[in-house]
mmCIF file of N, CA and C in Angstrom:
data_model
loop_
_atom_site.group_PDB
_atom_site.id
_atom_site.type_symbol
_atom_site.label_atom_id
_atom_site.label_comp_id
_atom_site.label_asym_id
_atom_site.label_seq_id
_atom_site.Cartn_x
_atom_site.Cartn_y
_atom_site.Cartn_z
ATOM 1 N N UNK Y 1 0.847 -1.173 0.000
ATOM 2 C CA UNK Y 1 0.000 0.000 0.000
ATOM 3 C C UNK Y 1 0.894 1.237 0.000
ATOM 4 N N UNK Y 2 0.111 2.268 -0.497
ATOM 5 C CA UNK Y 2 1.050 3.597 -0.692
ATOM 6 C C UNK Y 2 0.335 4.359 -0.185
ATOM 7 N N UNK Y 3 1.541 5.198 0.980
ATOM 8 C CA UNK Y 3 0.703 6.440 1.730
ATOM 9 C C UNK Y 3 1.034 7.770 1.396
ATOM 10 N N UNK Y 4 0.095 8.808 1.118
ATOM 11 C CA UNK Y 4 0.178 10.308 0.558
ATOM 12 C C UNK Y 4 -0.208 11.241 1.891
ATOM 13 N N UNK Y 5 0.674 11.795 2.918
ATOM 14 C CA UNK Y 5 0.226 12.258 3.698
ATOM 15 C C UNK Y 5 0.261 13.963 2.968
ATOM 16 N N UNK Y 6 -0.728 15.033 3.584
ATOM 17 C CA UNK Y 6 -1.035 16.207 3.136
ATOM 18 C C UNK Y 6 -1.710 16.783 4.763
ATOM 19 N N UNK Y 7 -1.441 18.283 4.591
ATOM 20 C CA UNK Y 7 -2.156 19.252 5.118
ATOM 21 C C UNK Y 7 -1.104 19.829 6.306
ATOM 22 N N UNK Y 8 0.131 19.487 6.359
ATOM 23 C CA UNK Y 8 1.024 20.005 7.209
ATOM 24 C C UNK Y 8 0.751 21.715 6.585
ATOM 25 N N UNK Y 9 1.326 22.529 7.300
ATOM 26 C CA UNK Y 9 1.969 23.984 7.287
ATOM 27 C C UNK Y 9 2.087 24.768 8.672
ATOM 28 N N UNK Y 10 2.637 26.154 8.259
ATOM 29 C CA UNK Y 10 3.035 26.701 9.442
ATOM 30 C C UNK Y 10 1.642 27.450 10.455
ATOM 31 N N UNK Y 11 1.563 27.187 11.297
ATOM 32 C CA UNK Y 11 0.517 27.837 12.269
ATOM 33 C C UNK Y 11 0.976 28.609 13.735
ATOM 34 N N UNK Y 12 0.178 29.117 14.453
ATOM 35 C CA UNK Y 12 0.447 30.080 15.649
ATOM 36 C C UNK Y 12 -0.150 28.585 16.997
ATOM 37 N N UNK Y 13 0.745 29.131 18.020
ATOM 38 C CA UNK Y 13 0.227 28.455 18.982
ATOM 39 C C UNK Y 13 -0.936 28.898 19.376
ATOM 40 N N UNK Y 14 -1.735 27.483 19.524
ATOM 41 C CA UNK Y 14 -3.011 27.819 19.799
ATOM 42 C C UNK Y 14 -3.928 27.214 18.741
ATOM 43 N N UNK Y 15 -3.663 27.415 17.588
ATOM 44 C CA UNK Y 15 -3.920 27.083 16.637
ATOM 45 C C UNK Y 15 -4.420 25.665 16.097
ATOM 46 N N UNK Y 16 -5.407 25.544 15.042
ATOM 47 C CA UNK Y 16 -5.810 23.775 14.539
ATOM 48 C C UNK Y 16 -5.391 23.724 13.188
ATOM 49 N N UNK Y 17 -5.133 21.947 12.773
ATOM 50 C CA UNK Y 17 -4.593 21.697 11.641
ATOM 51 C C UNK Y 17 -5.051 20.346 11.218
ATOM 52 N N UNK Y 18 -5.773 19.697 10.460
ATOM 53 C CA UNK Y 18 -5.703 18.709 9.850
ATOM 54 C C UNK Y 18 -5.004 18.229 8.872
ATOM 55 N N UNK Y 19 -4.493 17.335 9.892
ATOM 56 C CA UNK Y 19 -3.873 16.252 8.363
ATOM 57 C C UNK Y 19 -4.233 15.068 7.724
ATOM 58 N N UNK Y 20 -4.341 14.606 6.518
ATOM 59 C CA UNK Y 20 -4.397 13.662 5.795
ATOM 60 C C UNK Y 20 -3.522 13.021 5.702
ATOM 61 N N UNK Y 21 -4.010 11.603 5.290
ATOM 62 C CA UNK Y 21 -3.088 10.650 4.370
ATOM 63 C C UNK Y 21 -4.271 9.567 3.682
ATOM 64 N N UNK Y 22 -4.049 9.872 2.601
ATOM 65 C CA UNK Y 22 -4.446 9.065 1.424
ATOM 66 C C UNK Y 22 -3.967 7.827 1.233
ATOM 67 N N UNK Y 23 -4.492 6.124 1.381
ATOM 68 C CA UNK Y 23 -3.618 5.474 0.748
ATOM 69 C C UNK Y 23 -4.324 4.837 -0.674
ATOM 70 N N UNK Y 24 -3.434 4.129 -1.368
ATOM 71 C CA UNK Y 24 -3.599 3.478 -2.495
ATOM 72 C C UNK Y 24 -3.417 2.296 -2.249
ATOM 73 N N UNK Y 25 -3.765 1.294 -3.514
ATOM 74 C CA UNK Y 25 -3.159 -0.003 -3.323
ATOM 75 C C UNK Y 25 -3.619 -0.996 -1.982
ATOM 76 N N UNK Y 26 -4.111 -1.996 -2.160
ATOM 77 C CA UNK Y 26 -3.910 -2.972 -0.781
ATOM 78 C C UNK Y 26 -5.570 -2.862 -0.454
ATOM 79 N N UNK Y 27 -5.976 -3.832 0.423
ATOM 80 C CA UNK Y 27 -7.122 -3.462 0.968
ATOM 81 C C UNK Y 27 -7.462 -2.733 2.263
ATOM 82 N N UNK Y 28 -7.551 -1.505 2.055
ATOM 83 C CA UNK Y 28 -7.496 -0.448 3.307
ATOM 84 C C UNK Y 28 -7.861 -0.823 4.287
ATOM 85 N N UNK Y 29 -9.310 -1.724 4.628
ATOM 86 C CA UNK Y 29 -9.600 -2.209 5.604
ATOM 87 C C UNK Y 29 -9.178 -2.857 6.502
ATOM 88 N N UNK Y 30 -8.129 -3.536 6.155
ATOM 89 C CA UNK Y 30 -7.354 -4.674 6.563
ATOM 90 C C UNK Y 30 -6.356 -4.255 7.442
ATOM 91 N N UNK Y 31 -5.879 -2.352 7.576
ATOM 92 C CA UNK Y 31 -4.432 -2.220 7.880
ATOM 93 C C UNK Y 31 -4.967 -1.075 9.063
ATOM 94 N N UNK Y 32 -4.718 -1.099 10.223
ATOM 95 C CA UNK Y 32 -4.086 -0.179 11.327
ATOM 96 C C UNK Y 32 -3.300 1.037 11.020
ATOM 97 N N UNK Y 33 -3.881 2.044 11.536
ATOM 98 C CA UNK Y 33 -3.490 3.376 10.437
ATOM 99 C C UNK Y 33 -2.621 4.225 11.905
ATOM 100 N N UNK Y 34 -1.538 4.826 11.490
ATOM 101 C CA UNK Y 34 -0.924 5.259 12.876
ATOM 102 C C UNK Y 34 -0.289 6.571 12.462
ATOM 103 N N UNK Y 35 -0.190 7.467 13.645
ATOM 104 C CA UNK Y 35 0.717 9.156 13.014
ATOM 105 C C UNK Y 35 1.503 9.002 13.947
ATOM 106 N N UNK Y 36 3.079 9.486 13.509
ATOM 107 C CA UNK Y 36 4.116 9.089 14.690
ATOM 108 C C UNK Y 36 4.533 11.123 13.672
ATOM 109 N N UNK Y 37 5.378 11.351 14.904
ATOM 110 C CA UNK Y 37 6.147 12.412 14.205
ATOM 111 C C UNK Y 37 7.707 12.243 15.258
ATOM 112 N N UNK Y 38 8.543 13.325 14.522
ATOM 113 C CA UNK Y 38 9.874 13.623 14.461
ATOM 114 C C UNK Y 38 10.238 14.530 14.344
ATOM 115 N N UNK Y 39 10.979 15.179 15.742
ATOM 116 C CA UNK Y 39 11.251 16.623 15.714
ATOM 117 C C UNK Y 39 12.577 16.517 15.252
ATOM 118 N N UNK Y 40 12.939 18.059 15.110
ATOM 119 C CA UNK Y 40 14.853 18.018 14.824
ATOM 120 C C UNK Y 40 15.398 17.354 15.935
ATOM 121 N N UNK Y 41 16.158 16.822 15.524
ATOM 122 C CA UNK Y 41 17.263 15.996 16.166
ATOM 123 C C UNK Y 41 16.613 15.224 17.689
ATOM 124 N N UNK Y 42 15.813 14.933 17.201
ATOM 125 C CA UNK Y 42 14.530 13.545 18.322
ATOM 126 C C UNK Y 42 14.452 12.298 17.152
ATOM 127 N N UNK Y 43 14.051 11.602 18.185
ATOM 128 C CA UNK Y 43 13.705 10.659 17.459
ATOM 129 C C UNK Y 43 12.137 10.245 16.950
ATOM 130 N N UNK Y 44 11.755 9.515 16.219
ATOM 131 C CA UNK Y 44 10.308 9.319 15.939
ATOM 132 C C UNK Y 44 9.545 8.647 16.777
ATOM 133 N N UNK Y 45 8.335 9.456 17.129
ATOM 134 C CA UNK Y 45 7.387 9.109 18.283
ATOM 135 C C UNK Y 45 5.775 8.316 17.742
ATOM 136 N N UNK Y 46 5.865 7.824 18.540
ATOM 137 C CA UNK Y 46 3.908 7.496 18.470
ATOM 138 C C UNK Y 46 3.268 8.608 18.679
ATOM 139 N N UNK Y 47 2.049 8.922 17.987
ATOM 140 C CA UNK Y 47 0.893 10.065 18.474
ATOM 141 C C UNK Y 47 -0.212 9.532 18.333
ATOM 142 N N UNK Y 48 -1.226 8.559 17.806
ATOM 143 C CA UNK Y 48 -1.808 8.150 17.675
ATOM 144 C C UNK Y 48 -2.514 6.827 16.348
ATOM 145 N N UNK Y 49 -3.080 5.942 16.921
ATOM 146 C CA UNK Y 49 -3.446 4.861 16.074
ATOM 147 C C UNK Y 49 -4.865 4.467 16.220
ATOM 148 N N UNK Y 50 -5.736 4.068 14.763
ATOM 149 C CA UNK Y 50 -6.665 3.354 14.707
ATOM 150 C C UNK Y 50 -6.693 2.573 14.593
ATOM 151 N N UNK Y 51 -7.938 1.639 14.671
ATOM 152 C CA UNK Y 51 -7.949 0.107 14.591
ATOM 153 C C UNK Y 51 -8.993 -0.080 13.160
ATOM 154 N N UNK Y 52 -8.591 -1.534 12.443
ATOM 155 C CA UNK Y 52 -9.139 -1.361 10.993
ATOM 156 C C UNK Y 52 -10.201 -0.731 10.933
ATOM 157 N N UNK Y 53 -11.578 -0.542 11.692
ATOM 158 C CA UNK Y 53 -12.665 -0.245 11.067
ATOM 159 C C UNK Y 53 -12.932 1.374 11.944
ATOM 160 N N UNK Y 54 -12.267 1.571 12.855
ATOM 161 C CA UNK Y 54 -12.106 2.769 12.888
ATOM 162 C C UNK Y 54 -12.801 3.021 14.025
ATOM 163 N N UNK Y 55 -13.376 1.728 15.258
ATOM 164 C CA UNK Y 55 -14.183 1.768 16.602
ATOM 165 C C UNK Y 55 -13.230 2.143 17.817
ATOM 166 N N UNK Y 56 -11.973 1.455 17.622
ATOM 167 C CA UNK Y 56 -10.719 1.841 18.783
ATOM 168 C C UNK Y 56 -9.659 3.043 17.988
ATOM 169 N N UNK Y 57 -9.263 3.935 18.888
ATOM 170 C CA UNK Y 57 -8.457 4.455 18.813
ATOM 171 C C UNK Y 57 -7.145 4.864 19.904
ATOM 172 N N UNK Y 58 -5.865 5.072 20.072
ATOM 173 C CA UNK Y 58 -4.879 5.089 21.162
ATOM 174 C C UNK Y 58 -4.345 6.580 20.721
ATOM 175 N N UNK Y 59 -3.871 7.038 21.998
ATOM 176 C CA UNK Y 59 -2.817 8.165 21.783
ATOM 177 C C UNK Y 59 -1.668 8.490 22.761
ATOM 178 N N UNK Y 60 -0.819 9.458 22.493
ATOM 179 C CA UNK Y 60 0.423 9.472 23.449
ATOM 180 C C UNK Y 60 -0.413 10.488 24.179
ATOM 181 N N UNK Y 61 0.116 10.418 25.360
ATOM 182 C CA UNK Y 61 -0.189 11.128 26.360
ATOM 183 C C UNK Y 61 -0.155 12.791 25.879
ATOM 184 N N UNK Y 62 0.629 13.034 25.322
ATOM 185 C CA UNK Y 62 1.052 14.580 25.376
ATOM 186 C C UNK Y 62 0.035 15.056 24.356
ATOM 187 N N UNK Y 63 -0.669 14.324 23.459
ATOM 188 C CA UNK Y 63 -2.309 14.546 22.352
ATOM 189 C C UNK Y 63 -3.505 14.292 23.022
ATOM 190 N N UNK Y 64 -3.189 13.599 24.395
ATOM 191 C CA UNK Y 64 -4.421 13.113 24.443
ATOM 192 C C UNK Y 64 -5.528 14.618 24.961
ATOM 193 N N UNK Y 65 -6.693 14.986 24.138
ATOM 194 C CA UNK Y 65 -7.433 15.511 24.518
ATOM 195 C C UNK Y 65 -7.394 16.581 23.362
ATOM 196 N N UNK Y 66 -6.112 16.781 22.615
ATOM 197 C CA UNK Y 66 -6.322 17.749 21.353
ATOM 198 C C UNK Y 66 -6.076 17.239 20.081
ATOM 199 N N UNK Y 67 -5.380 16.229 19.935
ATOM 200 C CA UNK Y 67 -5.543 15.321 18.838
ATOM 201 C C UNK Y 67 -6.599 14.090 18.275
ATOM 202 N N UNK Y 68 -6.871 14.586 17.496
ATOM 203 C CA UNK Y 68 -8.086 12.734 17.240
ATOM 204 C C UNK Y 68 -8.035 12.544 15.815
ATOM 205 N N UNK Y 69 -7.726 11.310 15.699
ATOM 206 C CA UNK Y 69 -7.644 10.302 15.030
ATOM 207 C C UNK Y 69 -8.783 9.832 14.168
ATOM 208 N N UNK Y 70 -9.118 9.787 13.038
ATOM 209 C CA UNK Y 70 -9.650 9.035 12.588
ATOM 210 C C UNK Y 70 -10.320 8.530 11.287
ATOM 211 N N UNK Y 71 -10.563 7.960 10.784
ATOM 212 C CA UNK Y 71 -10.667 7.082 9.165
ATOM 213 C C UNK Y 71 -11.490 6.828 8.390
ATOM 214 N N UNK Y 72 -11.583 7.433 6.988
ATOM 215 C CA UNK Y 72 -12.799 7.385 6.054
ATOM 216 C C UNK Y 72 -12.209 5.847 5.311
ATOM 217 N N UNK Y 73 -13.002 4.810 5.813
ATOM 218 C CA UNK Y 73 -12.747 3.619 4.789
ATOM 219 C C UNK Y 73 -13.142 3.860 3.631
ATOM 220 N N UNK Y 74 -13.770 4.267 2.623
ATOM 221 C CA UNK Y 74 -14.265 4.313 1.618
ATOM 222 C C UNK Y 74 -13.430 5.312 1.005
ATOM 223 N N UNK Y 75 -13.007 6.260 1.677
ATOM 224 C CA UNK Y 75 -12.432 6.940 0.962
ATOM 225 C C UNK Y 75 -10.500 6.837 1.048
ATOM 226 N N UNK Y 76 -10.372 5.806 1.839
ATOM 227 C CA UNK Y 76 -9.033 5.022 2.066
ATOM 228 C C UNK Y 76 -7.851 6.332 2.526
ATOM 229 N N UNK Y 77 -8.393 6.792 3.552
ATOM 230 C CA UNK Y 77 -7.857 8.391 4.130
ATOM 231 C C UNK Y 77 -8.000 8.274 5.980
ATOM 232 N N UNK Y 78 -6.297 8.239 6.144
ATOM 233 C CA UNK Y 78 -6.833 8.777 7.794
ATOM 234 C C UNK Y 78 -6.938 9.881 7.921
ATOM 235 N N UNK Y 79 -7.211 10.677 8.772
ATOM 236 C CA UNK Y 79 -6.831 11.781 9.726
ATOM 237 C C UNK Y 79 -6.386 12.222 10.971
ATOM 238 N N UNK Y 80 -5.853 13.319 10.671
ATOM 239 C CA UNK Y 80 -5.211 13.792 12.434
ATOM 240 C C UNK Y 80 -5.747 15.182 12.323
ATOM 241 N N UNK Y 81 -6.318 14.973 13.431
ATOM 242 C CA UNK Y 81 -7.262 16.577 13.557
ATOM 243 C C UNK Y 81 -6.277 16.984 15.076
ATOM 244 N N UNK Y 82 -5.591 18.023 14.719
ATOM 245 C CA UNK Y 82 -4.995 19.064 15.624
ATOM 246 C C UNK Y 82 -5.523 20.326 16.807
ATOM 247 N N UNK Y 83 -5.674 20.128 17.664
ATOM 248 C CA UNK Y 83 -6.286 21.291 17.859
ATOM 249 C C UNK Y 83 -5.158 22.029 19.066
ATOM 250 N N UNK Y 84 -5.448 22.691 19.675
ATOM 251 C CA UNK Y 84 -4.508 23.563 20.472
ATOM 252 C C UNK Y 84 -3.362 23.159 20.358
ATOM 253 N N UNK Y 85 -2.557 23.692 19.225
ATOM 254 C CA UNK Y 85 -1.036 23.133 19.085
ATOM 255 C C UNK Y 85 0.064 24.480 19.806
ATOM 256 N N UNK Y 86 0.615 23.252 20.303
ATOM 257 C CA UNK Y 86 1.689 24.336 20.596
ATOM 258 C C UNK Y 86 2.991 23.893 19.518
ATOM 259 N N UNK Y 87 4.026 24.632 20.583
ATOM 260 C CA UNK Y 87 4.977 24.891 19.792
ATOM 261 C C UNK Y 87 6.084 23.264 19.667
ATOM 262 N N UNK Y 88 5.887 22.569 20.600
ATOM 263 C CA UNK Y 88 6.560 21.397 21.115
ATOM 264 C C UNK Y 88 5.825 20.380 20.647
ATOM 265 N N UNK Y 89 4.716 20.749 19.258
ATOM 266 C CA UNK Y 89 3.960 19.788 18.410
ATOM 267 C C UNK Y 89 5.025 19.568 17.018
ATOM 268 N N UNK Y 90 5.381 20.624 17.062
ATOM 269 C CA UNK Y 90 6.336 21.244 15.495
ATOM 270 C C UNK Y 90 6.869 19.941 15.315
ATOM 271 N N UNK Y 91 7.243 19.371 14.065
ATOM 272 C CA UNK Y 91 7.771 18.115 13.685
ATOM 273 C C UNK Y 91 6.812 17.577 12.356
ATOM 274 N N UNK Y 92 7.851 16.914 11.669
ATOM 275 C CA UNK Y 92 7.279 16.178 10.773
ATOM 276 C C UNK Y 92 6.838 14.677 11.057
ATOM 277 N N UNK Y 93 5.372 14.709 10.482
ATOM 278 C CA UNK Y 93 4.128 13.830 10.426
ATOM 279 C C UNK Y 93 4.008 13.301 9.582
ATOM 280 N N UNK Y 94 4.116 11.653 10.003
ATOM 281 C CA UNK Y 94 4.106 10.670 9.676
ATOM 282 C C UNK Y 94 3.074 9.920 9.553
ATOM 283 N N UNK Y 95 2.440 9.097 8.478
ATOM 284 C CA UNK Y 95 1.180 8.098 9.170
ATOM 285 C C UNK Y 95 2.216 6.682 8.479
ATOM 286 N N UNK Y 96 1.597 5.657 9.130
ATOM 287 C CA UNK Y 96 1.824 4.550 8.936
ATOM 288 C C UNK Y 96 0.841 3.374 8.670
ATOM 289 N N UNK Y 97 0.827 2.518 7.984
ATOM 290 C CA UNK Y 97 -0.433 1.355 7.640
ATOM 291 C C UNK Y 97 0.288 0.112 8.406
ATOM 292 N N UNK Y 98 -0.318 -1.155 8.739
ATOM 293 C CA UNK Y 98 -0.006 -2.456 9.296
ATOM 294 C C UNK Y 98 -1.129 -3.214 9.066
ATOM 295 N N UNK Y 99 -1.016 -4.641 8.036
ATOM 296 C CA UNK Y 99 -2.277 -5.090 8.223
ATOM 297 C C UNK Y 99 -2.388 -6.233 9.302
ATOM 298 N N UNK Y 100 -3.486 -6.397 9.750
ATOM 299 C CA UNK Y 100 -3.547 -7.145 11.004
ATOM 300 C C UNK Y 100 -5.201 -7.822 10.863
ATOM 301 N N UNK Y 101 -5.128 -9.070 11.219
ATOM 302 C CA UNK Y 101 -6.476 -9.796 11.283
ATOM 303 C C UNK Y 101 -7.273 -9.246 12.485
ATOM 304 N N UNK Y 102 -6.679 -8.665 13.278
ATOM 305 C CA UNK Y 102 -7.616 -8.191 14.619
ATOM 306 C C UNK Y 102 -8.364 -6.980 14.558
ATOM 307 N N UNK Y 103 -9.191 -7.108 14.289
ATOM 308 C CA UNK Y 103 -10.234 -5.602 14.775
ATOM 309 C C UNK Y 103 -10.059 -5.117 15.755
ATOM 310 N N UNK Y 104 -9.342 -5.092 16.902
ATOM 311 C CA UNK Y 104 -9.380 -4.504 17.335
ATOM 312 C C UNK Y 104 -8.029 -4.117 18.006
ATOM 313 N N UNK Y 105 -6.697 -4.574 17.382
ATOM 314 C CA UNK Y 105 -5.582 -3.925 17.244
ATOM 315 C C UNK Y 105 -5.107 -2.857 16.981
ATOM 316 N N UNK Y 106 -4.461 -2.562 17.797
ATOM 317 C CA UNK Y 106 -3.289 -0.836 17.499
ATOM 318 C C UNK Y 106 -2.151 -1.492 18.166
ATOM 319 N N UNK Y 107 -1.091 -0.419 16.749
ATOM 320 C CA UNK Y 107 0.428 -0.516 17.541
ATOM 321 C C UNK Y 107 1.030 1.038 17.501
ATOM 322 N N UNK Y 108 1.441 0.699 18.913
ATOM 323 C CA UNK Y 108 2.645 1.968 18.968
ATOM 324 C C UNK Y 108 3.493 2.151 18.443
ATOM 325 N N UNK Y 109 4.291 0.904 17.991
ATOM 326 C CA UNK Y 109 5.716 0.950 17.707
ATOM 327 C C UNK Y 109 6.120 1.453 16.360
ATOM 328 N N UNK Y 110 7.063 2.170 15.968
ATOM 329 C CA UNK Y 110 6.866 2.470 14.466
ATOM 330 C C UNK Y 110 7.764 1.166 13.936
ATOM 331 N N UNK Y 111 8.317 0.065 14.653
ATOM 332 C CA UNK Y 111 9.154 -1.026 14.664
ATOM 333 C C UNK Y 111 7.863 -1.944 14.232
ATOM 334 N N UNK Y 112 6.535 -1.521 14.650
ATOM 335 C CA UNK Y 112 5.303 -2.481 13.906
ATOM 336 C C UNK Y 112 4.517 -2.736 12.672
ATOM 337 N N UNK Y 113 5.001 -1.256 11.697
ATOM 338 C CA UNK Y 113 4.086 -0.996 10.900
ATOM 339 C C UNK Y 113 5.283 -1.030 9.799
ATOM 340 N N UNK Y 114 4.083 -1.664 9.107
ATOM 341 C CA UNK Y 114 4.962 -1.867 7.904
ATOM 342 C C UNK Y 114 5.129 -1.029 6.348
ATOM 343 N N UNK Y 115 4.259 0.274 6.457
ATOM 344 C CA UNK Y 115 4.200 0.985 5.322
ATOM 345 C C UNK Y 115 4.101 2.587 5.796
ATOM 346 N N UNK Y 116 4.875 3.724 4.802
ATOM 347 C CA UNK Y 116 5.281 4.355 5.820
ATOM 348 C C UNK Y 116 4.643 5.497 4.463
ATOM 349 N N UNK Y 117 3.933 6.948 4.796
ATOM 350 C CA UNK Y 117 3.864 7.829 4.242
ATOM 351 C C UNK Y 117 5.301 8.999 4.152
ATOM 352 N N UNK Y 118 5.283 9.867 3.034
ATOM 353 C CA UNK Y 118 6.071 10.351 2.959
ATOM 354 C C UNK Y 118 6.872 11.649 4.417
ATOM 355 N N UNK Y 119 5.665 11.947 5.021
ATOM 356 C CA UNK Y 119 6.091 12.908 6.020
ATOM 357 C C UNK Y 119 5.309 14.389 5.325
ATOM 358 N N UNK Y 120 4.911 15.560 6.344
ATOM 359 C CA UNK Y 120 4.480 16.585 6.344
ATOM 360 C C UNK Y 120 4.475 16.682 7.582
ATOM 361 N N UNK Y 121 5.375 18.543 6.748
ATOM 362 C CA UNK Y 121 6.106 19.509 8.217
ATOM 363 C C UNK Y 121 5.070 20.290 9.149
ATOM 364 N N UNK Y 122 4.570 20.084 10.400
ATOM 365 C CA UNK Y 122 3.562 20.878 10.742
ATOM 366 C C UNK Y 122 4.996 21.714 11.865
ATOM 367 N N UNK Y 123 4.735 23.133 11.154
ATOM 368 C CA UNK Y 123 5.380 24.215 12.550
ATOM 369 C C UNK Y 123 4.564 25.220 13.182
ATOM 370 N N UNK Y 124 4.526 25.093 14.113
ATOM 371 C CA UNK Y 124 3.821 26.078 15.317
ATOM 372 C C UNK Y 124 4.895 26.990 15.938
ATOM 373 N N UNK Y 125 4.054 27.886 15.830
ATOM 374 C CA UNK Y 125 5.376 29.272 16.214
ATOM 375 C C UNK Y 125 4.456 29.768 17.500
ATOM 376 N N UNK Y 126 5.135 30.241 18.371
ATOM 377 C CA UNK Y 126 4.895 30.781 19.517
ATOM 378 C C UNK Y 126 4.482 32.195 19.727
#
């Protein structure tokens, strides 16, 4: 499967942002959809994951309550809906696919997923 992530750009703290990722190829249903990001010189984090049909969702602690997650099957598209971003959000955004027989699986690990979108820069300025 091929992932097209979109909708990064620069914003003010405080500020909301949705992002996309489009995939192609594969049967969408089948795969665990995840956004990890990567600041300068950090390493790549978990931020949140769905489960195939889009009933469970997980997040890192530091989103939980302004980030949400979640997936148009039909239209083979996750999302990450942003809301009060600060500045310590800034980093490039990642989604990831994994297919998995469990409905009701999520993984954290980016060591789990096996298909990786290109990345989009979201910066929040202070």
């Amino acid at each position: 499967v091929q992932l097209q992530a979109s909708g990064g750009g620069l914003v003010q703290d405080g500020d909301s942002l949705r992002l996309s990722c489009a995939a192609s190829g594969g049967t969408y249903s089948d795969y665990v959809m995840g956004w990890f990001r990567q600041a300068p010189g950090k390493e790549r984090e978990f931020v949140a994951a769905i489960t195939r049909g889009g009933g469970s969702t997980v997040y890192e602690d530091s989103v939980k309550g302004r980030f949400t997650i979640s997936r148009d099957n039909g239209k083979k598209t996750v999302y990450l809906q942003m809301s009060t971003l600060k500045p310590e959000d800034t980093a490039v955004y990642y989604c990831a696919a994994r297919a998995t027989a469990y409905v009701r699986k999520t993984y954290r690990e980016a060591r789990d997923y096996d298909y990786w979108g290109q990345g989009t820069l979201v910066t929040v300025s202070s």
